[in-house]
Amino acid sequence: MGSVDTGNQGKWCPPTYSLNPNCNSEEAVDSQIDARHQKVVFALKSGLTMSPPVPSDLGYVPPDGGWGWAVVFGASISIGFAYAFPKGVAIFFKEIQDFFGTSYSEIAWVSSIMLATTYGAGPISSILVNRYGSRPVVILGGLLCGIGMVSAAFCTSILQLYICVGFITGFGLALNLQPSVIIIGKYFLKRRPIANGLAMAGSPVMLCTLAPLNQFLFDNFGWRGSFLILGAILLNCCVAGALFRPIGAATASVKTQVAEEGKDALKEEVTKDAMEMSSPRNITMETKTEEEGGKGCCEKVNQYLDFSLFKHRGFLIYLIGNVLMFLGFFAPIVFLAPYAKHIGIDEYSAAFLLSILAIVDMIARPTTGIIANSKWVRPRIQYFFSFSIAFNGACHLLCPLASGYTGLVVYSIFFGLAFGMVCAMLFETLMDLVGAARFTSAVGLVTIAECCTILLGPPIGGTLIDTFGDYKYMFIKCGAVMVLAGTFLFIMNYYNYHALAKEEKERKAKEEDPKSVRTENEGRNNWNKETAQEGPELEPLREEREGLKKEVNGTNEV
Amino acid sequence: EKNITLDRATRIELSCRLDKYSHLKRLQVTWKRGNETIRHMNKTENSWSIQLRILDYSNLGGYSCTLKGEEEISAMFHLQVPKIEGKEKPIVSYEGDTAVMICKSFGYTPIAWTWYMTNGSEQIAINDSLLADKYVINRLSANVTHLKILKLTKEDDGVYWCEAAFELGKSKGKLQLRVLSLMVPLKPFLAIVAEVVILVTIVFLYEIYSKKKEKSAEDEKEFDQVEQL
């Protein structure tokens, strides 16, 4: 910085701000204070210049790599269990049905309760993540799943099975699913579609692993032993949770800790304004939350679960489109094997169709992530999403035309592709619309809305099949619903993109308006008057503060 | 070859027909049961048939028609009682638990069901009225029977037979029961729990280690900055 001016009787004088060029002894103390100020100022300045412009959403720059890939791996395990486990337990149902002497529909309730709880507990999961962060919630979820399955191993009635396998394990899976999706948004921004695609690929991988594993466990240990061991396997979600290192504006302030230490030394002299200048985002946020303590409970609820999202245009579009889509999303998978058996294909080949679907799905998801991340698609990712939904619907509409085993194999391949494309972008598009900061609440609200249609989809398909005795009406219904949803999303997002572009233009115009610059200057003059009372020893600091403020304004506008 | 399933006394007609009216002009057709030739044969233009009255088990079995000309062609008919399916894979259960074994008859209704357990090489009928707190036999529906074994022990391990009695005979299905102790699944369970605990510990220790490294690197940076001043 500056060099020491030894011409002043050996006293150390601050190079830049000497009010008195002679630097006599009365100012020796002041110079000491100034020296400490400078240290603080220098550290603060470099702290600010070191961090590149932040996206206004998160308050920090996501790493886009590094430990993020470990987080993606953990998330894929967690998501894989959440989606694949309800399908995997279906292998045990026949035996349990015989054991308890119940009908098939009573057993099927176990799966439905588990699925309903996994989606319905979404908002609770979001609230917990908003409050405690992703890691504790996932670890708790893993423990709950384990406890649920272990206690299911000792059940003596179907009702207990509903509670243990349905509610407890379902709730644990809900606590696994949401935080995994949320934390990807916190670790990735530029490469987020790839990260999302890779994490969602965990679902078909886990399904392919669980299906034969469950069969093996069942043959060797019966259903009780299998539940016991599955409980232990579900505890691996805790390992996935351990990988979810917390990240956020709070941890980003570690860099500014250097500034903190300098401040502590000058507590009496440095004003609160200065502190706010130093780390504008972090500290102002902290003081704000202190002030908000006295606000009403409405505000408090909003802090945990952001209901203001219902006024967000993009969120509403996504919600309506997705709720419609899920009516026809899962039914074809549920009925693919029965349909194959219905047209005369043997059981093993029918099961093989599902395997083909899973393998194509597995490849499609990361590939879609990579495509969605490319610079041509990323800005228009909503169109890509609508296209893949409509493509999915078109597959179903064409399915009744497929004749014989080869036709069904072709259908399975295209269905797997379309299914993977939609799933990979399911959460990415929501993040794109509402931003990573509000995503936590958004995902909770979306899953509880989807819960109803997800549960309704297969039974409606089943009723159609029973009424008409033919599977083709179910495929037509699913295809029509999805094409409708895709078209709706396409049109509404076209409108949304236009509206967003218009708002952006208006905002830019306002900032360049001469009127607004004038009000800014007035504000600065008022602030200068305030600090004029603080005395001469803080003048150098004030000048530096103005410089800092200019810098902060500069980063704001980026 | 053809299998014909009969569950009650009936009359049946078996016929062999020749489709290709070939050069086999001089044909000799015989109907046999085992080695015994059946005499009463009806002959039409290109088919030869016999009529049988099936009254009991002794009338069942294999019937063959042989056409002897230049070549010899034969067809075999198996008259049998309905088959009962047991379970190919063993049913696994645990000591102290209950085991449920189900036998189904497809399409034909048996007159009665009996359950047998295998003791060495002998088959012993299970009497559920005698040992009512151990065995419960239920006929869930006309075609389905249900054996429940309560309070399992190691001795209950083995092969069980469910026998359906039809008018014309009996048919058996095989089921196997395996009784395991609770220790058996506990070992993999504890192994996996241990693996989870170890992995979680490793992850947390690595995190603490890398945080320490980061902090010491930052302390050095700050120290350098102060030095510069």
Coordinates of N, CA and C in Angstrom, one line a residue, chain A residues 4-14 22-29 31-32:
Chain A
V4 N 6.3 3.8 4.6 CA 6.4 4.6 5.8 C 7.2 5.8 5.6
D5 N 6.7 6.9 6.1 CA 7.4 8.2 5.9 C 8.3 8.3 7.2
T6 N 9.5 8.0 7.1 CA 10.4 8.0 8.2 C 10.8 9.5 8.6
G7 N 10.4 10.4 7.8 CA 10.9 11.8 8.1 C 10.2 12.4 9.3
N8 N 9.2 11.7 9.8 CA 8.5 12.3 10.9 C 8.9 11.8 12.3
Q9 N 10.0 12.0 12.7 CA 10.6 11.7 14.0 C 10.3 10.2 14.4
G10 N 10.3 9.3 13.4 CA 10.2 7.9 13.7 C 8.7 7.5 14.0
K11 N 7.8 8.5 14.0 CA 6.4 8.1 14.3 C 5.8 7.5 13.0
W12 N 5.0 6.5 13.1 CA 4.4 5.9 11.9 C 3.2 6.7 11.5
C13 N 3.3 7.2 10.3 CA 2.1 8.0 9.9 C 1.4 7.4 8.7
P14 N 0.2 7.4 8.8 CA -0.6 6.8 7.7 C -0.3 7.5 6.4
N22 N 3.0 17.2 9.0 CA 4.1 17.0 9.9 C 3.9 15.8 10.8
C23 N 2.7 15.5 11.1 CA 2.4 14.2 11.9 C 3.0 14.3 13.2
N24 N 2.5 15.3 14.1 CA 3.1 15.5 15.4 C 2.5 14.5 16.4
S25 N 3.1 14.5 17.6 CA 2.8 13.5 18.6 C 1.3 13.4 19.0
E26 N 0.6 14.6 18.9 CA -0.8 14.5 19.3 C -1.6 13.6 18.4
E27 N -1.1 13.5 17.2 CA -1.8 12.6 16.3 C -1.2 11.2 16.2
A28 N -0.3 11.0 17.1 CA 0.3 9.6 17.1 C -0.8 8.6 17.4
V29 N -1.6 8.9 18.5 CA -2.6 8.0 18.8 C -3.6 7.8 17.7
S31 N -3.1 8.3 14.7 CA -2.5 7.5 13.5 C -2.6 6.0 13.8
Q32 N -2.5 5.7 15.1 CA -2.6 4.3 15.4 C -4.0 3.8 15.0

